[in-house]
mmCIF file of C-alpha atoms in Angstrom:
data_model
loop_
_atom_site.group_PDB
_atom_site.id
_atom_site.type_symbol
_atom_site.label_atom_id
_atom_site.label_comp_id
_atom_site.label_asym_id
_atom_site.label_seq_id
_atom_site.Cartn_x
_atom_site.Cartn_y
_atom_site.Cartn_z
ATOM 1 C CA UNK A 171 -60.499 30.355 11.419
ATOM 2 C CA UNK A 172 -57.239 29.016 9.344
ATOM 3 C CA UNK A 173 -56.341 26.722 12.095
ATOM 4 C CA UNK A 174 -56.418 23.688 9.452
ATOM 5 C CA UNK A 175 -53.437 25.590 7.914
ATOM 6 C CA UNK A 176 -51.167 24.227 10.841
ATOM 7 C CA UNK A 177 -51.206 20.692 9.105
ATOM 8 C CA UNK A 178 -50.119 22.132 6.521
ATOM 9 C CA UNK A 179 -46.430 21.644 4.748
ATOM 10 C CA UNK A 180 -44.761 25.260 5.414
ATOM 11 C CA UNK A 181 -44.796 25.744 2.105
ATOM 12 C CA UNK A 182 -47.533 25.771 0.632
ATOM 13 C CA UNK A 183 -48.691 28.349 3.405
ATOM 14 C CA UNK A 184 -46.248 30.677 2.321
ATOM 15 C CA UNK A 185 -47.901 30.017 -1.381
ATOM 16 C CA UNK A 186 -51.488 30.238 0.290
ATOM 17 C CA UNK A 187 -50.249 33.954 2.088
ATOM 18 C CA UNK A 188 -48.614 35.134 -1.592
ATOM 19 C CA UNK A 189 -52.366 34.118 -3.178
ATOM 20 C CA UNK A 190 -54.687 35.817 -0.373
ATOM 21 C CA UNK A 191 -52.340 38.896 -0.808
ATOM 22 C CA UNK A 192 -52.687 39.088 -4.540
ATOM 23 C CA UNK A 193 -56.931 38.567 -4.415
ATOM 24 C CA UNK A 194 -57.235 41.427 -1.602
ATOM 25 C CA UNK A 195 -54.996 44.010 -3.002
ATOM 26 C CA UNK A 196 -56.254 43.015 -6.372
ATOM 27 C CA UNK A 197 -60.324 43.361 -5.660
ATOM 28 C CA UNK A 198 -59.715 46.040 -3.259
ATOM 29 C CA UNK A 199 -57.777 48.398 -5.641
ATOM 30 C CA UNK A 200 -61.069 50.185 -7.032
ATOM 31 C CA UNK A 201 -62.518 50.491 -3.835
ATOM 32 C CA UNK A 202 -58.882 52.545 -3.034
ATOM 33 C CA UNK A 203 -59.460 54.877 -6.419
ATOM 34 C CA UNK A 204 -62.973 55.734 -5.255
ATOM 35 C CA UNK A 205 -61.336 56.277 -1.773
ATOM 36 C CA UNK A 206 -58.877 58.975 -3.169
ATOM 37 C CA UNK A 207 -61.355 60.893 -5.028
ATOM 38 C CA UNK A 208 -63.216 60.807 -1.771
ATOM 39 C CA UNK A 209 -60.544 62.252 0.328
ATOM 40 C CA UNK A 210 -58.831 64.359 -2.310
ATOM 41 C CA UNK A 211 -55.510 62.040 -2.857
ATOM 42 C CA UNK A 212 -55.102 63.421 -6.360
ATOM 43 C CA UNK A 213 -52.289 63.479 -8.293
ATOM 44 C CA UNK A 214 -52.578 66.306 -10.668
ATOM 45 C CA UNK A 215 -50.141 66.928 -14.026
ATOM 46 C CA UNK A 216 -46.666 69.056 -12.902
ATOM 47 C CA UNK A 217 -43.169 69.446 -14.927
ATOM 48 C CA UNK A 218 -41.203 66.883 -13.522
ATOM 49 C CA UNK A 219 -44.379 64.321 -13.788
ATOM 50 C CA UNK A 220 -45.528 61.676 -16.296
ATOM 51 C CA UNK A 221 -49.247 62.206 -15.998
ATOM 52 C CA UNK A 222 -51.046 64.434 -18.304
ATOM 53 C CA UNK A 223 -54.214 64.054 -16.097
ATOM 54 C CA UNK A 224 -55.122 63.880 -12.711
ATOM 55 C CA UNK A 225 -54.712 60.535 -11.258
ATOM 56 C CA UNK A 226 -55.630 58.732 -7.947
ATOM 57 C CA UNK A 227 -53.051 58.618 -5.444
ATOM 58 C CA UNK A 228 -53.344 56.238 -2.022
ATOM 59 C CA UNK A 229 -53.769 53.015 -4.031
ATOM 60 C CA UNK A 230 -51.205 52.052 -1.765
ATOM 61 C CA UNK A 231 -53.709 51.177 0.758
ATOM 62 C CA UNK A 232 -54.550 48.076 -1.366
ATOM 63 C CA UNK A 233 -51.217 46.704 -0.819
ATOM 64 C CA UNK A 234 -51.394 47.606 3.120
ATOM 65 C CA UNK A 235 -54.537 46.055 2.911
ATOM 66 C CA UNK A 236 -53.483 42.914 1.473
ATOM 67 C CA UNK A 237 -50.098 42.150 3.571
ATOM 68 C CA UNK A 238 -51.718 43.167 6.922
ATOM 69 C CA UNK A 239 -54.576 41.030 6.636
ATOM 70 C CA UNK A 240 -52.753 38.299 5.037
ATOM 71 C CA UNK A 241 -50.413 38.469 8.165
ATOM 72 C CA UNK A 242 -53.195 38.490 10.852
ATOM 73 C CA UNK A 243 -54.915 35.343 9.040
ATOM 74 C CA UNK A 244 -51.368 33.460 8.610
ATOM 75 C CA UNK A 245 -49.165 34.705 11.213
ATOM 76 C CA UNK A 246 -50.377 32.201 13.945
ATOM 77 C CA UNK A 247 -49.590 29.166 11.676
ATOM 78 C CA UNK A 248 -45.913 29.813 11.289
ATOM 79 C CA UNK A 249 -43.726 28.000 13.356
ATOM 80 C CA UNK A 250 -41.436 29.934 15.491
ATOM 81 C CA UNK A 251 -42.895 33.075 14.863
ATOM 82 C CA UNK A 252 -41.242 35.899 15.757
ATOM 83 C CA UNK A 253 -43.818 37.701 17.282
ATOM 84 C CA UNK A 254 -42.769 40.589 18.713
ATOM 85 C CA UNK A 255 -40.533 41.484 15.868
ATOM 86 C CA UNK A 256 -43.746 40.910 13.483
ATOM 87 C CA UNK A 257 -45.702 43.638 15.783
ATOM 88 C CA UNK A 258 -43.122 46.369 15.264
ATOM 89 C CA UNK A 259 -43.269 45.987 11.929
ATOM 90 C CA UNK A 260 -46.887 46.348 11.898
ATOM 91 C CA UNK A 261 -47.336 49.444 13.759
ATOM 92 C CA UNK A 262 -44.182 51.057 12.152
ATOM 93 C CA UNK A 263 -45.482 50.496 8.949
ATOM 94 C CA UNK A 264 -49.503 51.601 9.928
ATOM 95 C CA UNK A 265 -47.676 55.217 11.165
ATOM 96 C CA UNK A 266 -46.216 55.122 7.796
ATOM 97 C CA UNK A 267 -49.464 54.436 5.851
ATOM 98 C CA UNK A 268 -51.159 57.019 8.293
ATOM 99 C CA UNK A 269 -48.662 59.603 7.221
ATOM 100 C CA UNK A 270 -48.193 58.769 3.745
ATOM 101 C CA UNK A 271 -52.067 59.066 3.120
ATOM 102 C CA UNK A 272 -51.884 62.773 4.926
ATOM 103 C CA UNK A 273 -49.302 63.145 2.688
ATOM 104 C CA UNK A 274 -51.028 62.256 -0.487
ATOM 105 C CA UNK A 275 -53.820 64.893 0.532
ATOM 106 C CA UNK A 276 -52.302 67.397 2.385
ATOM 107 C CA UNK A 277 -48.508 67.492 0.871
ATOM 108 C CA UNK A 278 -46.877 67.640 4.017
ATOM 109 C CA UNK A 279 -43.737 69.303 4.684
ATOM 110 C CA UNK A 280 -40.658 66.899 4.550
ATOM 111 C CA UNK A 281 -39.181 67.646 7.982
ATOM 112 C CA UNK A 282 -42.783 66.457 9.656
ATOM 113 C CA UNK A 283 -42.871 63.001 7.262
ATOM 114 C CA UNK A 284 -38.686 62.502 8.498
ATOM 115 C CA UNK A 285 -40.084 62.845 11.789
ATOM 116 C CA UNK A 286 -42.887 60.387 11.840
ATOM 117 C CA UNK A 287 -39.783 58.423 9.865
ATOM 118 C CA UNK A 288 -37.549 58.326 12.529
ATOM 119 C CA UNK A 289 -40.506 57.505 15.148
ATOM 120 C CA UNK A 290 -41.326 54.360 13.055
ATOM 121 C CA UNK A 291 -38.147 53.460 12.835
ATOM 122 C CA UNK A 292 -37.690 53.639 16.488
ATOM 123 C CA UNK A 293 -40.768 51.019 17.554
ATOM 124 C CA UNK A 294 -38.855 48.523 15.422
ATOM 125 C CA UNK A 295 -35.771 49.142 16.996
ATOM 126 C CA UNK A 296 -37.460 48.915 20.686
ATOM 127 C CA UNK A 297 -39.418 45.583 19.765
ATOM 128 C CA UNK A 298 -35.866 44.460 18.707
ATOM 129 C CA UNK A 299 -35.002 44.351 15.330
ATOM 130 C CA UNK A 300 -31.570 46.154 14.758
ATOM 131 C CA UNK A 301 -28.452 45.626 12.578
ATOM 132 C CA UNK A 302 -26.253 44.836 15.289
ATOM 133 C CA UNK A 303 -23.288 43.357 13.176
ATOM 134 C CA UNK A 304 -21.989 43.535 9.875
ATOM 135 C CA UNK A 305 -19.710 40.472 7.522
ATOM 136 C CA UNK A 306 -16.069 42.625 7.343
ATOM 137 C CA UNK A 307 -12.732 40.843 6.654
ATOM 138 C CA UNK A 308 -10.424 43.097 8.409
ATOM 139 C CA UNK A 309 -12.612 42.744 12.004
ATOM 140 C CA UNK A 310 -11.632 40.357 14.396
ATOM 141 C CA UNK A 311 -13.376 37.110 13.116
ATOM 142 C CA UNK A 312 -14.653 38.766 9.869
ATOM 143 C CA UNK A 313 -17.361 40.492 12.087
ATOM 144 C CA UNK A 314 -17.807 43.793 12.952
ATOM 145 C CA UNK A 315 -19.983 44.777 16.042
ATOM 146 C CA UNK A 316 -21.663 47.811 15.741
ATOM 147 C CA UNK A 317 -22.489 48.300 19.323
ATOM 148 C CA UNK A 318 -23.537 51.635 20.145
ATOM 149 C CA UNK A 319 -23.960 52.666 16.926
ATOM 150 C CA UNK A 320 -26.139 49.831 15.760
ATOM 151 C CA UNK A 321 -29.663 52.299 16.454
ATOM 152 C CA UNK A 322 -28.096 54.970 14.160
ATOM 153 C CA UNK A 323 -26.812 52.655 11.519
ATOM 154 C CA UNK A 324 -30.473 50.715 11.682
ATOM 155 C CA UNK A 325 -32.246 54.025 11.739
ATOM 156 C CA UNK A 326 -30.315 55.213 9.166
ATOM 157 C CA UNK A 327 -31.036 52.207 6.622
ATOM 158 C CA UNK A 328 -34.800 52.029 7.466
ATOM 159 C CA UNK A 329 -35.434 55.783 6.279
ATOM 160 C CA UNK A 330 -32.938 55.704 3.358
ATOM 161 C CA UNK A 331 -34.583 52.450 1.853
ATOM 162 C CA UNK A 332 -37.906 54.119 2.889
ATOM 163 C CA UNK A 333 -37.207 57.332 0.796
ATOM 164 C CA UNK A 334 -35.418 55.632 -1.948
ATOM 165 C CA UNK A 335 -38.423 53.393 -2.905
ATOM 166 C CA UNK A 336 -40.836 56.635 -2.796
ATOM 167 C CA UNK A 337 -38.204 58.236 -5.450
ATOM 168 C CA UNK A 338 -38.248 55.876 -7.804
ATOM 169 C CA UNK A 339 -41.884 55.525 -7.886
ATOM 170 C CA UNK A 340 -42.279 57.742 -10.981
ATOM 171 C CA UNK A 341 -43.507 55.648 -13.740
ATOM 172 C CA UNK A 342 -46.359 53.690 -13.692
ATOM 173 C CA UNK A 343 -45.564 50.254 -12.522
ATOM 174 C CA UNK A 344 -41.908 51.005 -11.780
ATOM 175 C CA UNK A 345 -41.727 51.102 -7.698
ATOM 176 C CA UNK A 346 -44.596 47.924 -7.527
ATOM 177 C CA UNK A 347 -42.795 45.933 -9.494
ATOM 178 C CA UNK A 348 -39.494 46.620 -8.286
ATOM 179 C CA UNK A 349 -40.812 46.138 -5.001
ATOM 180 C CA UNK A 350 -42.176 43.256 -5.554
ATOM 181 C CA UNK A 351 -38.652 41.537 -7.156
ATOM 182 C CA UNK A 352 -36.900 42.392 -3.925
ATOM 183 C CA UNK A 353 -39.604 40.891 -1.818
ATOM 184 C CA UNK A 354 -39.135 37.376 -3.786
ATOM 185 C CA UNK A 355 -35.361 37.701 -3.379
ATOM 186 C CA UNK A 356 -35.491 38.301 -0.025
ATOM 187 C CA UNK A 357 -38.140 36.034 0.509
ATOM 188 C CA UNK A 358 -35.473 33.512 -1.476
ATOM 189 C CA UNK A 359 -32.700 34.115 1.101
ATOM 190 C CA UNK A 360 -34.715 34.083 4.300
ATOM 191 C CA UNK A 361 -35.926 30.519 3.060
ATOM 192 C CA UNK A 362 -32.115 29.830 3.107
ATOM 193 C CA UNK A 363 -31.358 31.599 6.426
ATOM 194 C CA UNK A 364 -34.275 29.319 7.931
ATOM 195 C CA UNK A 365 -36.428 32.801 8.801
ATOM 196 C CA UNK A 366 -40.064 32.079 8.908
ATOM 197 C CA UNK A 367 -41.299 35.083 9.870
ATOM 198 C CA UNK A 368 -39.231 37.243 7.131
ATOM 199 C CA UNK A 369 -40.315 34.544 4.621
ATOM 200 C CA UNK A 370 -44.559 34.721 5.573
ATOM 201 C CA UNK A 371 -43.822 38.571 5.071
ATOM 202 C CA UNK A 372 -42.302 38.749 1.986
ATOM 203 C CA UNK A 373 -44.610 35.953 0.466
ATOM 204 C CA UNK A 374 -47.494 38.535 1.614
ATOM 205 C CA UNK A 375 -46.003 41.551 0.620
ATOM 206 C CA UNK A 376 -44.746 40.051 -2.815
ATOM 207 C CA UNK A 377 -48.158 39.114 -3.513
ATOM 208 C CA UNK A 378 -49.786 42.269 -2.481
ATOM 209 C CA UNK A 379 -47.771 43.961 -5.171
ATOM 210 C CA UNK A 380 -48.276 41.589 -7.915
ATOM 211 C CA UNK A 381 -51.753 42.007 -6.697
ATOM 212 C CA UNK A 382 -52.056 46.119 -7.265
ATOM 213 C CA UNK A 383 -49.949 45.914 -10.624
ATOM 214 C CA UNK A 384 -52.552 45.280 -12.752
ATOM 215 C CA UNK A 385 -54.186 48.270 -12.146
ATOM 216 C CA UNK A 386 -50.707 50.489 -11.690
ATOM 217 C CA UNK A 387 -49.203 48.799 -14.683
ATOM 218 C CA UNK A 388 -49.231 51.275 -17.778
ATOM 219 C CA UNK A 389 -51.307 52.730 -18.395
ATOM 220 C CA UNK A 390 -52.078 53.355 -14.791
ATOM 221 C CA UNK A 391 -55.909 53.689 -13.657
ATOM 222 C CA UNK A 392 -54.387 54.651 -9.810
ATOM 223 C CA UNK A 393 -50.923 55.246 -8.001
ATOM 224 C CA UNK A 394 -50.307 53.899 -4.985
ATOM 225 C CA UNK A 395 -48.947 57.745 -3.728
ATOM 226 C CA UNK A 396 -46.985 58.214 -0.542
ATOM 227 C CA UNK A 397 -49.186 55.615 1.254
ATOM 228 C CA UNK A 398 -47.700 52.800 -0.769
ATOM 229 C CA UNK A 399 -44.422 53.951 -1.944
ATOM 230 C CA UNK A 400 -42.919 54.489 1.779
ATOM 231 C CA UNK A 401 -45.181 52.042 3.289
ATOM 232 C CA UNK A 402 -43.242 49.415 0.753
ATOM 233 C CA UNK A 403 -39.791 51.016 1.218
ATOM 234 C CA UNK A 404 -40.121 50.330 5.101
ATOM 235 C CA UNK A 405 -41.220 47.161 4.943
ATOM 236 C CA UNK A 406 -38.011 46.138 2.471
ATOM 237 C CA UNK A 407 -35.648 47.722 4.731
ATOM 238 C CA UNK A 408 -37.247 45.849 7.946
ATOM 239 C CA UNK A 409 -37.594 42.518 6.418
ATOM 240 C CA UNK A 410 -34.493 42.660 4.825
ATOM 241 C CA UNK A 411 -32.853 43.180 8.319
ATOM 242 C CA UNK A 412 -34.860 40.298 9.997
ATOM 243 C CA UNK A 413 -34.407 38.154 6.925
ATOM 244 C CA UNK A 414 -30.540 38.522 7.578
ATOM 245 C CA UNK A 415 -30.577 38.023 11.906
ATOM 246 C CA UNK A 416 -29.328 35.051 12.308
ATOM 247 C CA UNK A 417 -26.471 34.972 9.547
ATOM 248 C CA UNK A 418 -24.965 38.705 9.110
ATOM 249 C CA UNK A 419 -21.912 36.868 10.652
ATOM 250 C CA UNK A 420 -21.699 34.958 7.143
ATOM 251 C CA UNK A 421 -23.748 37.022 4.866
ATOM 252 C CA UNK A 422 -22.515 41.355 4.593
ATOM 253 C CA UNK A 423 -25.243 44.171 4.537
ATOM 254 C CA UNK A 424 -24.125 43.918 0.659
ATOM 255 C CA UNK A 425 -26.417 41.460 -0.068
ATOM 256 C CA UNK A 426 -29.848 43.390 1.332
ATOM 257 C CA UNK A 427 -27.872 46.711 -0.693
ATOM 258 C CA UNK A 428 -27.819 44.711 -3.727
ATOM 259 C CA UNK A 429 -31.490 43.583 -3.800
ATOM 260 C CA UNK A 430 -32.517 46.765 -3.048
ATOM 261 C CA UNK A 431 -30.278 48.204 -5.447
ATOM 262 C CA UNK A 432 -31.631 50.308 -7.895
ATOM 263 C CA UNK A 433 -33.185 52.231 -5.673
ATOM 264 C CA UNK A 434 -30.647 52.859 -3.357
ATOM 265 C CA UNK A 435 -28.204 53.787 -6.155
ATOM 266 C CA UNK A 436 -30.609 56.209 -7.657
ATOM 267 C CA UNK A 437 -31.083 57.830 -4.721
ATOM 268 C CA UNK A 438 -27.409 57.985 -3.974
ATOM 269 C CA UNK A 439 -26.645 59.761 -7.011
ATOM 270 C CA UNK A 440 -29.755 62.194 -7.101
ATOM 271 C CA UNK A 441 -28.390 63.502 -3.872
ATOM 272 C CA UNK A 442 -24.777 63.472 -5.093
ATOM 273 C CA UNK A 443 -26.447 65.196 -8.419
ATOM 274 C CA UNK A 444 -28.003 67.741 -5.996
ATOM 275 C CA UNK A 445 -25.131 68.562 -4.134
ATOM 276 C CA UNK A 446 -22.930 69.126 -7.140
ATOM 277 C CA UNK A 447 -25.686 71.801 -8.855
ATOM 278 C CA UNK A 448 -26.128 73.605 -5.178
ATOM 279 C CA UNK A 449 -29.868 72.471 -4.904
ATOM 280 C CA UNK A 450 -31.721 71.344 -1.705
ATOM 281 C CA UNK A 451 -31.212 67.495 -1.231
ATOM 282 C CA UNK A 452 -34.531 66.997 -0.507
ATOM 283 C CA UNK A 453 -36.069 69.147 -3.901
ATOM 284 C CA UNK A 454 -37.550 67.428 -6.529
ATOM 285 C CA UNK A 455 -36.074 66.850 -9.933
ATOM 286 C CA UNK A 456 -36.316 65.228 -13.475
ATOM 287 C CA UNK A 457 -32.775 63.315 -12.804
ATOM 288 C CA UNK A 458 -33.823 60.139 -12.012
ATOM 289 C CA UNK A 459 -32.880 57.160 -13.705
ATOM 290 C CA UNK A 460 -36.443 56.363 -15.072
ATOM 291 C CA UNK A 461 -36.285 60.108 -16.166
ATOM 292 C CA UNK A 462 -33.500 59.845 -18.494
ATOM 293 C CA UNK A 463 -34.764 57.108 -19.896
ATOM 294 C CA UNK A 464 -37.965 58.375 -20.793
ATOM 295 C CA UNK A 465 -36.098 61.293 -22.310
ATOM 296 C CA UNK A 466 -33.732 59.459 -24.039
ATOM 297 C CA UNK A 467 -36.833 58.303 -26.190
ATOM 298 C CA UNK A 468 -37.554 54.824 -24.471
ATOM 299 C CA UNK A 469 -41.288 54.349 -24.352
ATOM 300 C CA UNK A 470 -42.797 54.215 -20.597
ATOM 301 C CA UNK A 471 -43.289 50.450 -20.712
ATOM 302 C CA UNK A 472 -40.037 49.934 -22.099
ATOM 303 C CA UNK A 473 -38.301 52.246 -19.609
ATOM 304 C CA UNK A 474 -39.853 50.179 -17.246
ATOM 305 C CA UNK A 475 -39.248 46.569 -18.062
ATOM 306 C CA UNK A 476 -35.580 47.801 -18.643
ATOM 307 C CA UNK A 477 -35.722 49.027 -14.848
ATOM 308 C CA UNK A 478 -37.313 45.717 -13.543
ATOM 309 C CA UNK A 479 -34.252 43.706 -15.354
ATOM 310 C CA UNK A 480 -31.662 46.160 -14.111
ATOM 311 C CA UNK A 481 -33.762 45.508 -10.268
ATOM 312 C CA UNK A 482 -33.722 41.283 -10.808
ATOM 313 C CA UNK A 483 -29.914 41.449 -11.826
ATOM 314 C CA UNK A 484 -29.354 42.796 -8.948
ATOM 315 C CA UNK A 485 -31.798 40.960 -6.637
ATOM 316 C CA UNK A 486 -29.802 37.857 -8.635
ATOM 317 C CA UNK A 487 -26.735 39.122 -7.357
ATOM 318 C CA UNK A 488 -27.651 39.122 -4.286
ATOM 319 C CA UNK A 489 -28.573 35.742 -4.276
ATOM 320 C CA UNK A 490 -25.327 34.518 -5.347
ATOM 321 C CA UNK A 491 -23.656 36.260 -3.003
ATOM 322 C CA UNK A 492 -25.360 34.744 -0.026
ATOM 323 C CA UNK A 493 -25.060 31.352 -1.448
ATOM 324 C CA UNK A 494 -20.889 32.152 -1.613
ATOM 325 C CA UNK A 495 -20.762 32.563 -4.897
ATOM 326 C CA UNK A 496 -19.615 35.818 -5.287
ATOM 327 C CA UNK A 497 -17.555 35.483 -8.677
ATOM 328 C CA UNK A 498 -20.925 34.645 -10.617
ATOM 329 C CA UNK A 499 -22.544 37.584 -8.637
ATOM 330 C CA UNK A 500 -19.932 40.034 -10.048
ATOM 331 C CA UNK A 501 -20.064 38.013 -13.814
ATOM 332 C CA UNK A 502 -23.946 39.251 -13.256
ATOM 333 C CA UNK A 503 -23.074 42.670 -12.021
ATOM 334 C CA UNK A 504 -20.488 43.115 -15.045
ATOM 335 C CA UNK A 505 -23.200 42.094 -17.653
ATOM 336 C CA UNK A 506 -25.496 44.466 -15.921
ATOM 337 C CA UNK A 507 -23.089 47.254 -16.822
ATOM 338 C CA UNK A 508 -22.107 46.265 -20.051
ATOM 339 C CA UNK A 509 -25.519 46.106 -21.527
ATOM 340 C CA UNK A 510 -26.366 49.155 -20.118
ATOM 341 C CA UNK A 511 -23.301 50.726 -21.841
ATOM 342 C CA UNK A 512 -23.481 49.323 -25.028
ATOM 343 C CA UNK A 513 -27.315 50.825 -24.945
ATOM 344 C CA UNK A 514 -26.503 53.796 -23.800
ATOM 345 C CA UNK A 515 -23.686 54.186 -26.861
ATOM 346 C CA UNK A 516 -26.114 52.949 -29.339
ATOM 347 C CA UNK A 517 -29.119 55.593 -28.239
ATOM 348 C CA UNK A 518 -26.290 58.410 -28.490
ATOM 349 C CA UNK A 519 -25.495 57.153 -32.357
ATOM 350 C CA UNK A 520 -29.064 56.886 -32.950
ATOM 351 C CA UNK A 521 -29.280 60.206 -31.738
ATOM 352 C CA UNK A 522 -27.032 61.902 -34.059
#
């Protein structure tokens, strides 16, 4: 059908994907809310939420919609496709959405969604996507082979990126569009590393966001729930390991941590935060960044947009430091952390 793509200047078919992304999860988006009434994804008001009414949940199949569709009508035009790294992706992630849409009707139980976790993780790892070495300066040659423990470390990263998008999806608009900043800076650096395949699936799944925003943006009309929220985690945390293959002898697992920062950190310091007050890591609380800020009296829009510039000063950082220049990555980092001080004193004087 989309054979005349092949003539085609690579590209502009990674513009065409980003655009047939956007229109499906875009159009498809009410047919998702009518969906979740259907099937009971509902979001009703609790404590630690921001609704006040019940909401749709599983707008996430919109995005799913858009990237997997987008991929089956572009795929066969890339050059050099990776195929067989493309098709654990793709049923990784559909056990994900398959779960994650249970989830948003059911509430499953979080040892039986780990589970399915670790199972997705696994077909990625079998069709042969793995983080098999790491950038680190005291290994012989600056590398360090993971060997045996490449599985665990990959398994590990795929299900912490996975969870840590899902936490931070708690104000409308915050986990699509910081989703959809990491997918353009990875979709930035696999265009450097010469990755086709990583840069066709971030084009698709950047687009599939921007796509769904509208609707998520606040104030929301649907979330995208458990079946877009992990669905978009995994996908980052696969990508970001094929967009790296071919160059994690020049480029450290840093870079992919500092795109994907803000969600990683947050979750690193709710568990840390959980720990320390002798609650179950895995039990919900109102201690997440976007949280605070909320109840530190920024509006939600605000809270956001201050999340999505923390996210792209990362994603920035990132940048830099796979293009070697890691002094203006930490200049960025620095400002990052200054700003965010200098608010944080000013709300506490305000406060007083």
């Amino acid at each position: 059908m989309f054979d005349f793509l092949k003539g085609i200047n690579s590209n502009f078919i990674y513009i065409i994907a980003f655009a047939i992304a956007f229109v499906i999860a875009c159009f498809t988006t009410p047919l998702s809310k009518k969906f979740a009434y259907k099937v009971g994804a509902i979001d009703m008001p609790k404590a630690r939420g921001m609704n006040t009414k019940p909401m749709p949940l599983a707008g996430g199949i919109s995005i799913v919609l858009g990237f997997l569709v987008t991929i089956a009508l572009i795929a066969p035009s890339i050059k050099d496709l990776e195929l067989i790294h493309l098709i654990g992706l793709i049923i990784g992630g559909v056990v994900i959405t398959i779960v994650g849409l249970l989830d948003d009707i059911y509430d499953l139980p979080a040892k039986l969604k780990l589970f399915f976790q670790i199972l997705a993780a696994l077909i990625v790892i079998i069709t042969g996507t793995t983080i098999h070495a790491i950038s680190w300066p005291w290994a012989p040659g600056g590398v360090l082979l993971l060997g045996s423990f490449s599985n665990v470390i990959t398994i590990i990263w795929i299900i912490g990126v996975t969870n840590a998008v899902n936490l931070i999806d708690g104000l409308d608009g915050l986990a699509t569009g910081v989703s959809s900043i990491a997918a353009l800076c990875l979709m930035f650096i696999s265009i450097l590393n010469g990755e086709p395949t990583a840069v066709l699936l971030t084009a698709a799944l950047a687009g599939s966001c921007l796509g769904f925003l509208p609707h998520n943006f606040n104030p929301a009309t649907i979330y995208m729930g458990d079946t877009g929220s992990t669905f978009l985690g995994f996908t980052l945390s696969v990508i970001s390991i094929q967009g790296f293959i071919k160059s994690y002898t020049a480029i450290t697992i840093i870079v992919a941590v500092l795109i994907l920062g803000l969600p990683i950190f947050d979750t690193f310091f709710a568990i840390l935060r959980r720990i320390a007050n002798g609650k179950p890591v895995m039990q919900a609380d109102r201690g997440h960044l976007h949280h605070r800020l909320v109840d530190r009296g920024y509006s939600h829009k605000r809270a956001v947009l201050t999340l999505y510039g923390i996210s792209g000063g990362f994603g920035i950082a990132g940048i830099l430091i796979a293009m070697n220049d890691i002094m203006f990555a930490l200049i960025i980092i620095g400002l990052i952390l200054v700003v965010w001080l200098l608010d944080f004193i000013a709300r506490r004087i305000k406060n007083k």
